[in-house]
Coordinates of C-alpha atoms and ligand atoms in Angstrom, one line a residue:
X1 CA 14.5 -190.0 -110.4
X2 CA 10.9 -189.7 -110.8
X3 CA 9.4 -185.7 -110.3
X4 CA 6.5 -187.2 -108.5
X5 CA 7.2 -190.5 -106.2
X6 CA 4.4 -190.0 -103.8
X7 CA 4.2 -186.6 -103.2
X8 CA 0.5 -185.7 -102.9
X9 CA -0.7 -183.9 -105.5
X10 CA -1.6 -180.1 -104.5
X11 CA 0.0 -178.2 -106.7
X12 CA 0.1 -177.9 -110.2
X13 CA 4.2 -178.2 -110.7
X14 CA 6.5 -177.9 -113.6
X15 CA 8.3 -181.1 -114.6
X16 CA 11.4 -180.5 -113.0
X17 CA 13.8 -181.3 -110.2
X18 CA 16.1 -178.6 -108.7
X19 CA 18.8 -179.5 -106.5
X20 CA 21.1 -176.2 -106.4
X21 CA 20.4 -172.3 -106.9
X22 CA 23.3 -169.7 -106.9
X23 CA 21.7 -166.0 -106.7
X24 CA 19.1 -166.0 -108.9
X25 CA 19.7 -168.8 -110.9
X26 CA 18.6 -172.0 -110.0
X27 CA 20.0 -175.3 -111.6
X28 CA 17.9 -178.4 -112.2
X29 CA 19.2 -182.2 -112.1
X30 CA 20.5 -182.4 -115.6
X31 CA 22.9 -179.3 -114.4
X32 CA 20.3 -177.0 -117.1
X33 CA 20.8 -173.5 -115.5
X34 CA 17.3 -171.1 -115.3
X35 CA 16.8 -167.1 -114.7
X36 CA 15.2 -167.7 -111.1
X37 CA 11.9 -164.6 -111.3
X38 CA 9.8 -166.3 -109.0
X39 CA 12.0 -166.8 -105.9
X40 CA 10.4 -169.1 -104.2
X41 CA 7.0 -166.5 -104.5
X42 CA 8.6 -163.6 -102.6
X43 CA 10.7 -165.5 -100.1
X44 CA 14.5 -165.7 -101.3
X45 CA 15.1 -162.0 -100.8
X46 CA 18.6 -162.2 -100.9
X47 CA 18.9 -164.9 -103.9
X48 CA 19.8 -168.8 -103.5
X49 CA 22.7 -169.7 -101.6
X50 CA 23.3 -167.0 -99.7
X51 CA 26.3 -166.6 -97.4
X52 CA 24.5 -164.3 -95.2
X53 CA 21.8 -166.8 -94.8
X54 CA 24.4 -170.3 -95.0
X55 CA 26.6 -168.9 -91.9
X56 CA 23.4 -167.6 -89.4
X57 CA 22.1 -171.3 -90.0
X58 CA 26.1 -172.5 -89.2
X59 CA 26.8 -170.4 -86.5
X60 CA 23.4 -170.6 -84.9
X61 CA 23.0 -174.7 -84.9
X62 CA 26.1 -175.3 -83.1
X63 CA 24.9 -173.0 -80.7
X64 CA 21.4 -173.5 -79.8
X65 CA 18.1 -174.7 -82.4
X66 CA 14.9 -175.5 -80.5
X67 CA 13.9 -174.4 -77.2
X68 CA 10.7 -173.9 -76.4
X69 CA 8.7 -170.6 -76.1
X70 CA 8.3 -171.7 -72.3
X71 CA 11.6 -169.7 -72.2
X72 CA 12.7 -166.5 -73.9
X73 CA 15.9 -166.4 -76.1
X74 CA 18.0 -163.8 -77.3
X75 CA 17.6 -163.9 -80.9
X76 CA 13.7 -163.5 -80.5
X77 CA 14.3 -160.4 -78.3
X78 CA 16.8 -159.2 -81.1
X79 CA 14.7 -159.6 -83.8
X80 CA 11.2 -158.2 -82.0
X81 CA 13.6 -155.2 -81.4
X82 CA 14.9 -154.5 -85.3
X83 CA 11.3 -155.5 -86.5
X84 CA 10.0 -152.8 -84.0
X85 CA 13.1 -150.4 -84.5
X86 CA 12.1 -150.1 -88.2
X87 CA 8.4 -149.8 -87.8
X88 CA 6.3 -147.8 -86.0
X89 CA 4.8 -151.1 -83.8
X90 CA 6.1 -152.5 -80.5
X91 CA 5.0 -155.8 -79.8
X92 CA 5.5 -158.8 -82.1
X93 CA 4.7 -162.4 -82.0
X94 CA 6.2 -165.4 -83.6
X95 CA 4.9 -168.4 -86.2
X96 CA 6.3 -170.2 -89.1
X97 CA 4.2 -169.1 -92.3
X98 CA 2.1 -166.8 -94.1
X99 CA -0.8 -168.0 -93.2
X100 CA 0.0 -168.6 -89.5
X101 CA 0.4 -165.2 -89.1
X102 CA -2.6 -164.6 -90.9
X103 CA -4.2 -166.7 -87.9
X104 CA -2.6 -164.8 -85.6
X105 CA -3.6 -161.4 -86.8
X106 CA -7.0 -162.3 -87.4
X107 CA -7.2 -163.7 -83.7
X108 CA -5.5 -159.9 -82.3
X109 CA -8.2 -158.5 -84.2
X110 CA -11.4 -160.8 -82.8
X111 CA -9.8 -160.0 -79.7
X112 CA -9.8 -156.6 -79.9
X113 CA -13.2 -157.0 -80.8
X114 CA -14.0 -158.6 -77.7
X115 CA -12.3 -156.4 -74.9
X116 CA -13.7 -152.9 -77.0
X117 CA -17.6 -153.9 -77.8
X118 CA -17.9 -157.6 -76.1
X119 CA -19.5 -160.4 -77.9
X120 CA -21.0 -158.7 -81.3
X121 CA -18.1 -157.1 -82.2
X122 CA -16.6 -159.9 -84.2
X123 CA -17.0 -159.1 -88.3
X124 CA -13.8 -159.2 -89.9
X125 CA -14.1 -156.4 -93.7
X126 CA -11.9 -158.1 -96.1
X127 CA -11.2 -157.3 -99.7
X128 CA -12.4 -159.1 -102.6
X129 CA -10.0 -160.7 -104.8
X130 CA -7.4 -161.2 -102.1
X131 CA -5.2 -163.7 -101.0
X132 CA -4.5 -164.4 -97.1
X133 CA -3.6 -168.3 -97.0
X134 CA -5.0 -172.0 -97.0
X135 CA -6.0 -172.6 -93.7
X136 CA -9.5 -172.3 -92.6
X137 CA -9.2 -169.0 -90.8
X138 CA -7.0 -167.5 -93.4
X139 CA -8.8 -169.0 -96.0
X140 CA -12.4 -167.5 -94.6
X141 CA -11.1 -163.9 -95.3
X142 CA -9.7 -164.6 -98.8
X143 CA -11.6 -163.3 -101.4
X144 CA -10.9 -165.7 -103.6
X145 CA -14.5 -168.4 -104.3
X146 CA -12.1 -171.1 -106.3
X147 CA -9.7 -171.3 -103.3
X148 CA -12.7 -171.5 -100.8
X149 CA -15.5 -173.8 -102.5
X150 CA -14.9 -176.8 -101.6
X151 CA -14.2 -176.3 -97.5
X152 CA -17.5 -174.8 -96.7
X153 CA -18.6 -174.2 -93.9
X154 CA -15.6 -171.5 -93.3
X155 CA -15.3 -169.0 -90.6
X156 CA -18.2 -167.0 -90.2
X157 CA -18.6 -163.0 -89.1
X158 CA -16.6 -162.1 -92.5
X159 CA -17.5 -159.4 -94.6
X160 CA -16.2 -159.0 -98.3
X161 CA -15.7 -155.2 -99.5
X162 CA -14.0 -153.8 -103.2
X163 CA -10.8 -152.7 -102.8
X164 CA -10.4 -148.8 -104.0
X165 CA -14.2 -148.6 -103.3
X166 CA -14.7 -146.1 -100.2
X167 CA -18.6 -146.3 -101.0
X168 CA -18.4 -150.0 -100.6
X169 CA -17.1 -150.0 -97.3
X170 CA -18.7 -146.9 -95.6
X171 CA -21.7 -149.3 -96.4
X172 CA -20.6 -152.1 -94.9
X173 CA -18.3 -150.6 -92.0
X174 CA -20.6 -150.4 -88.3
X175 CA -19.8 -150.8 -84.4
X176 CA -19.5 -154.3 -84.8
X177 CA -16.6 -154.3 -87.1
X178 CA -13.5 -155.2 -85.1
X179 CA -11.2 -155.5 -87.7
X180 CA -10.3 -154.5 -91.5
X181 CA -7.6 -156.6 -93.7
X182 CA -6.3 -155.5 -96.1
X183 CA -3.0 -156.7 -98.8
X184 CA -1.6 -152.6 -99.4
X185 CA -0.7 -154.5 -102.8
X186 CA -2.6 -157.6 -103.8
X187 CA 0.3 -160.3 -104.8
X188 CA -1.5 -163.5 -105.9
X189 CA -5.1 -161.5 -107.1
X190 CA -3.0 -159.5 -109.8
X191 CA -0.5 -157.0 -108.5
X192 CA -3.4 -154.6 -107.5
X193 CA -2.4 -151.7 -105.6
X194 CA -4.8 -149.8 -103.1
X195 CA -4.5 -146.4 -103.5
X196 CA -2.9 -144.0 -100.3
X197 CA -6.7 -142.6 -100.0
X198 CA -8.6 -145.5 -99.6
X199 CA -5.5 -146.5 -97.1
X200 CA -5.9 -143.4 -95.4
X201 CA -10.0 -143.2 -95.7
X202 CA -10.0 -147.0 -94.0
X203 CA -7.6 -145.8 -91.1
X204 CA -10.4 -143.0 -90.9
X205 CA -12.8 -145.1 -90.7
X206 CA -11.2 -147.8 -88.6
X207 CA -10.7 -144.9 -85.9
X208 CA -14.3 -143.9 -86.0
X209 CA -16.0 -147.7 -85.5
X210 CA -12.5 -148.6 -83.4
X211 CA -11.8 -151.2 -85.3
X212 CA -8.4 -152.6 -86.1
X213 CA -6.7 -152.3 -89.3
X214 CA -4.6 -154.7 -90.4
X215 CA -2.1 -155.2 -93.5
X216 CA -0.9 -158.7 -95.0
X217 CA 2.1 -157.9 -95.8
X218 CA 3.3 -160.8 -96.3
X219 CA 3.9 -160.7 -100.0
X220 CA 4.4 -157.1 -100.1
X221 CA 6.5 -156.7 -97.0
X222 CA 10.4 -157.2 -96.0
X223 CA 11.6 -154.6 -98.9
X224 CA 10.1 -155.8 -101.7
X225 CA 8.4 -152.8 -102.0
X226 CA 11.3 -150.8 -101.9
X227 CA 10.5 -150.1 -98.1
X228 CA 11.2 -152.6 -95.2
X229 CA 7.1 -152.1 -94.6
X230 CA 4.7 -151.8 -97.6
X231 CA 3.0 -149.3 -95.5
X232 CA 5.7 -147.0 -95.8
X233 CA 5.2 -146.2 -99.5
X234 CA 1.6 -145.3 -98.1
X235 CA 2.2 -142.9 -95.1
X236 CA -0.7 -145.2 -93.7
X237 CA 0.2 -147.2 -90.3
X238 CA -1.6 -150.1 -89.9
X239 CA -2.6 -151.3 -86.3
X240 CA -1.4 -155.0 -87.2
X241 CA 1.0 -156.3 -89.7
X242 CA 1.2 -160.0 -91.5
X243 CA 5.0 -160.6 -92.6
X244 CA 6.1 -164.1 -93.3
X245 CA 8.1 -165.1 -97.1
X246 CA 11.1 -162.5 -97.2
X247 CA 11.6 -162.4 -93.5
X248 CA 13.5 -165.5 -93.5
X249 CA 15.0 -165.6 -97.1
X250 CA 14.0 -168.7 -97.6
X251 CA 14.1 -170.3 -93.7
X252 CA 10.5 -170.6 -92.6
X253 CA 9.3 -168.0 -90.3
X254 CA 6.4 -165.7 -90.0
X255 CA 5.6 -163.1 -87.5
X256 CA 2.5 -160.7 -86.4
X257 CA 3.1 -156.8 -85.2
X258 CA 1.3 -155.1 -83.6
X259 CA 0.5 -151.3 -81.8
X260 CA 0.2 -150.1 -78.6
X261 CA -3.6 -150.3 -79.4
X262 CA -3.6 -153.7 -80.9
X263 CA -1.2 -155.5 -78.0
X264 CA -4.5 -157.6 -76.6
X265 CA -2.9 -161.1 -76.6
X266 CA -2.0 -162.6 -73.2
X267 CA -0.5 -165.5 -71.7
X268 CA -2.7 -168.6 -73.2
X269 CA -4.3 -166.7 -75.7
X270 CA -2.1 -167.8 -78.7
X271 CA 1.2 -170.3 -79.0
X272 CA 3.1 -172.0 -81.7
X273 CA 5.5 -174.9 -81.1
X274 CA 8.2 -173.6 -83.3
X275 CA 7.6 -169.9 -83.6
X276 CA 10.2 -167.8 -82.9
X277 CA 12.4 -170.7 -82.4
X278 CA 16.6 -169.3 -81.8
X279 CA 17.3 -170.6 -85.4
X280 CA 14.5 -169.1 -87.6
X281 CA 15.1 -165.8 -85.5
X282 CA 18.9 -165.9 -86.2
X283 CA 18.3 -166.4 -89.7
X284 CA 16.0 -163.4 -89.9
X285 CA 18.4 -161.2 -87.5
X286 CA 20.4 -161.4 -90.6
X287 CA 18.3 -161.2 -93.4
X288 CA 16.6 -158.1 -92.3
X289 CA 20.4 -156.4 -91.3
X290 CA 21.8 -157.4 -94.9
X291 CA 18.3 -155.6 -96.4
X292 CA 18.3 -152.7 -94.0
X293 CA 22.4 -151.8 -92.6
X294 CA 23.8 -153.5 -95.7
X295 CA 21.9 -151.3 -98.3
X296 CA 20.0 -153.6 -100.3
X297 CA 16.0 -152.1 -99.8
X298 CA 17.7 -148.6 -100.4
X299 CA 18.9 -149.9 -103.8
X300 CA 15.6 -150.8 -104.8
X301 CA 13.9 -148.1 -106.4
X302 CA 16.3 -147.4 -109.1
X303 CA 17.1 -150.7 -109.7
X304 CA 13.0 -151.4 -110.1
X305 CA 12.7 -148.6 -112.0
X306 CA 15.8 -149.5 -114.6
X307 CA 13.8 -152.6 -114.8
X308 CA 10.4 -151.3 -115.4
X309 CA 11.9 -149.4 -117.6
X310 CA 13.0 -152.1 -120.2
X311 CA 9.6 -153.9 -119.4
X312 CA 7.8 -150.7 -120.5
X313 CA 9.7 -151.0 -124.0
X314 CA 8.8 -154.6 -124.2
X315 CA 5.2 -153.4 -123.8
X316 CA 5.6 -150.5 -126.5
X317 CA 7.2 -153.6 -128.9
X318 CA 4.2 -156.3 -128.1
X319 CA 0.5 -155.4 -128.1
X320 CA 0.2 -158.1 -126.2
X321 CA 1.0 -156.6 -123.3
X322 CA -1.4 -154.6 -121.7
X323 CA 0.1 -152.9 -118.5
X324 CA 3.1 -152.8 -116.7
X325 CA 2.5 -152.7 -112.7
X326 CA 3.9 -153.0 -109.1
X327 CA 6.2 -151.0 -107.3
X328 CA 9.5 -151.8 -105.7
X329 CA 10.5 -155.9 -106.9
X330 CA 6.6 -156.6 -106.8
X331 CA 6.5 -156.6 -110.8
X332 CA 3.3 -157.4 -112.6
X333 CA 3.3 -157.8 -116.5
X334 CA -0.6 -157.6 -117.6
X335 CA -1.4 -159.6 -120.6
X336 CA -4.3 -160.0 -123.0
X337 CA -2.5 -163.5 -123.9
X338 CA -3.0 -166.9 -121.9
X339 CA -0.4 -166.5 -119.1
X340 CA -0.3 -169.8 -117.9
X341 CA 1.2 -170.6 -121.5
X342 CA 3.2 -167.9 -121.5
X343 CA 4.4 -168.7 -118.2
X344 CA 5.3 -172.4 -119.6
X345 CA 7.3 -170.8 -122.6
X346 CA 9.3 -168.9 -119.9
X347 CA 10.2 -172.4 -118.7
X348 CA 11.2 -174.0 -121.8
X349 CA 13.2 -170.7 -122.4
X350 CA 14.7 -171.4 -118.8
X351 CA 13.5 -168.0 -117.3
X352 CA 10.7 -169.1 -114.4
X353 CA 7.8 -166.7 -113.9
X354 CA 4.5 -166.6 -111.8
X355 CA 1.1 -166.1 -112.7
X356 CA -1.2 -163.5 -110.4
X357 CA -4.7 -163.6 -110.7
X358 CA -6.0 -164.4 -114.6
X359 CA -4.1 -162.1 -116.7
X360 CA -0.9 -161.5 -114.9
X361 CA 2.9 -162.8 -115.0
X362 CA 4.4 -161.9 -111.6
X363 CA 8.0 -161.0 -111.1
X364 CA 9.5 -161.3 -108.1
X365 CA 13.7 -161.0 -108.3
X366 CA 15.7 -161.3 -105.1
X367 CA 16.3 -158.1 -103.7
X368 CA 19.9 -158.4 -104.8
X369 CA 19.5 -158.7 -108.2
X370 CA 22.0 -156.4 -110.1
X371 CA 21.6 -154.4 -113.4
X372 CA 23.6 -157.2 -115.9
X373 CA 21.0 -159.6 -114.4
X374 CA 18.1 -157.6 -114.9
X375 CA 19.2 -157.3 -118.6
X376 CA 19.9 -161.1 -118.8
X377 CA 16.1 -161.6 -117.5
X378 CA 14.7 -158.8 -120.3
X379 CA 16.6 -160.6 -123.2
X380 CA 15.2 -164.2 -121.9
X381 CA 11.5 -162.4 -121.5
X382 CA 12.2 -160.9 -125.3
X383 CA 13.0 -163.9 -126.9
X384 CA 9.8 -165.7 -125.2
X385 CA 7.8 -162.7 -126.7
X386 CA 8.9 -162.6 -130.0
X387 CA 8.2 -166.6 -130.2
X388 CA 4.5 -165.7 -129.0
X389 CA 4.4 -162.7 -131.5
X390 CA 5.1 -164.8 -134.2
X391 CA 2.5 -167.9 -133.6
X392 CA 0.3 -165.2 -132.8
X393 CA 0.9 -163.3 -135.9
X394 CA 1.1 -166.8 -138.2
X395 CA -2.6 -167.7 -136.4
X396 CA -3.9 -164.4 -137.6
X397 CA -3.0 -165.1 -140.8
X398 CA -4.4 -168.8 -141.0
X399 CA -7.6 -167.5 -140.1
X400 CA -7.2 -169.4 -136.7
Ligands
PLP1 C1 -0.5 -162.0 -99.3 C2 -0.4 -163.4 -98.8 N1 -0.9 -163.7 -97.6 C3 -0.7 -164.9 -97.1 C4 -0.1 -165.9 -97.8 C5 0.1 -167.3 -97.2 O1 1.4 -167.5 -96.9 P1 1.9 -169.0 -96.7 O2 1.9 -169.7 -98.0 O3 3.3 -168.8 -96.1 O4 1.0 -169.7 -95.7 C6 0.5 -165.6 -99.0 C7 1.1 -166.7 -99.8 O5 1.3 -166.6 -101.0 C8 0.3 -164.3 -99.5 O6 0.8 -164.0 -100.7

């Protein structure tokens, strides 16, 4: 079978077909088994073929799949009520994807704007260097140039701050700020964490301009920073909350939290066909009780650290790499080599990788991952090292 057929063109994809994944190993057409570190980017939090996942689909699709948010069903109310139990929020609303939710937060937080300082109060502080989504909204408050420069005109009343720079956005922050955005820790832009200060100088300054602050967590949320909520690992409570990814382990769903404070959306304000459909909310309902009741996010932290661990003696063995980052299962591996080579060596050595931002290989192991397989992945990630070390070494020598 061809990889291609007529699929447009808007990635740039391996050369492969895969047509069955058991944990974290994924198997492609010729039956070739790979080391699965990319997860479908931070969504299949509890590996491939999970039973969890398999019977909430079974169970839920003889029951009921599609009804229409013209009604309420019970798994929404379930899952708005776990979401809410585990946070410190109380009113959640529904979508598909990231960057739906990402459209739905930044609509909470024009209006807020609107009902606290009327018309003017519509700028939107985001951070440079971020990533929020594709569509146009999403895509207007990513701080990304190369992901927006060919869809001008975007959305306008945006205003782009450095993150970790309290300077910057004291400058920039005024009465007619109704909302700042912020990724707690950037996925796609590098693995760059904001510091608990800035978190907390932000919320300061979000209180004193009333202005909303809201986290994407849509990489960094749903454990993988060994906390259900990124915030947690900051002591910093965000008004409004991006999840999407994890939250469905694989089965598209993405959702928007909000406060007390940031509860502004009513009837006809916002809608999605599918959100929160009795299937996708199903799913979740057991995704999030298999992370939280079954034990899996409280396993985290020593099982990140075992593995950032062994990554840190990879570093001390290869100059190469520069800096080993991320918290929880949000892994970043900083290198002063050409990662998207490197990441296409991890292929041919059948471990798969992501890239973040220009110098970074991203790894993102289902949440489940166990010690043996974290060893498994550091031998693979070795022997991909020592290959580079050597043509690196042999092109010193040549003069290259
Ligand atoms: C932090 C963040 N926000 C938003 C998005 C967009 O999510 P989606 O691709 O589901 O639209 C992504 C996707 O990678 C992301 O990492």
């Amino acid at each position: 079978m061809s990889t291609k057929g007529n699929i447009m063109e808007t990635y740039g994809r391996f050369n492969v077909i895969f047509d069955k994944g058991i944990g974290c190993k994924l198997y492609d057409s010729n039956g070739r088994e790979y080391m699965d570190m990319v997860s479908g980017v931070a969504v299949n939090c509890l590996g491939h073929s999970s039973p969890v996942i398999a019977k909430a689909i079974e169970e839920q699709a003889k029951k009921v799949i599609h009804i229409s948010n013209y009604f309420y069903n019970t798994n929404a109310i379930e899952l708005t009520e776990k979401l809410c139990s585990q946070s410190d929020h109380e009113a959640v609303f529904f979508c598909n994807s990231g960057t739906e939710a990402m459209e739905a937060a930044i609509k909470v937080g024009r209006k807020y704007g609107k009902v606290k300082g009327g018309e003017a109060k519509d700028t939107i502080i985001h951070m440079e260097n971020s990533f929020h989504g594709r569509t146009i909204g999403a895509l207007s408050v990513t701080g990304q140039y190369k992901y927006q420069k060919d869809y001008m005109p975007l959305m306008g009343g945006v205003q782009s701050v450095k993150m970790n720079d309290l300077e910057d956005i004291k400058d920039k922050m005024n009465e007619n700020v109704c909302a700042v955005l912020i990724e707690p820790i950037q996925g796609e832009g590098g693995i760059n964490s904001a510091s608990a200060e800035y978190l907390q100088c932000v919320k300061d300054l979000c209180e004193e301009y009333d202005a909303l602050l809201i986290f994407d967590e849509i990489q960094c949320g749903i454990g993988r920073t060994g906390s259900l909520f990124a915030y947690q690992n900051f002591n910093v409570i965000p008004d409004v909350i991006a999840m999407a990814k994890g939250l469905g382990g694989g089965f598209p769903i993405g959702a928007v939290m909000t406060n007390e404070r940031a509860n502004v959306l009513q009837p006809g304000d916002h809608g999605s066909t599918f959100g929160g459909n009795p299937l996708a909310c199903a799913v979740s309902l057991a995704v999030l009780t298999e992370l939280v009741d079954g034990g899996i996010i409280a396993g985290i932290e020593e099982k990140s650290r075992y593995f950032k661990a062994k990554l840190g003696k990879l570093k001390s063995k290869y100059s190469f790499i520069t800096e080993v980052k991320g918290m929880g299962f949000l892994i970043g591996l900083a290198m002063d080599i050409d990662v998207k080579a490197f990441s296409s060596k991890c292929f041919e050595n059948k471990i798969l990788v992501a890239t973040a931002g220009k110098d970074v290989i991203r790894l993102l192991p289902p949440l489940n991952i166990t010690l043996s397989e974290i060893d498994e992945v550091v031998k693979l990630l070795d022997e991909v090292m020592e290959e580079i070390s050597k043509e690196v070494s042999e092109e010193t020598k040549s003069g290259m």
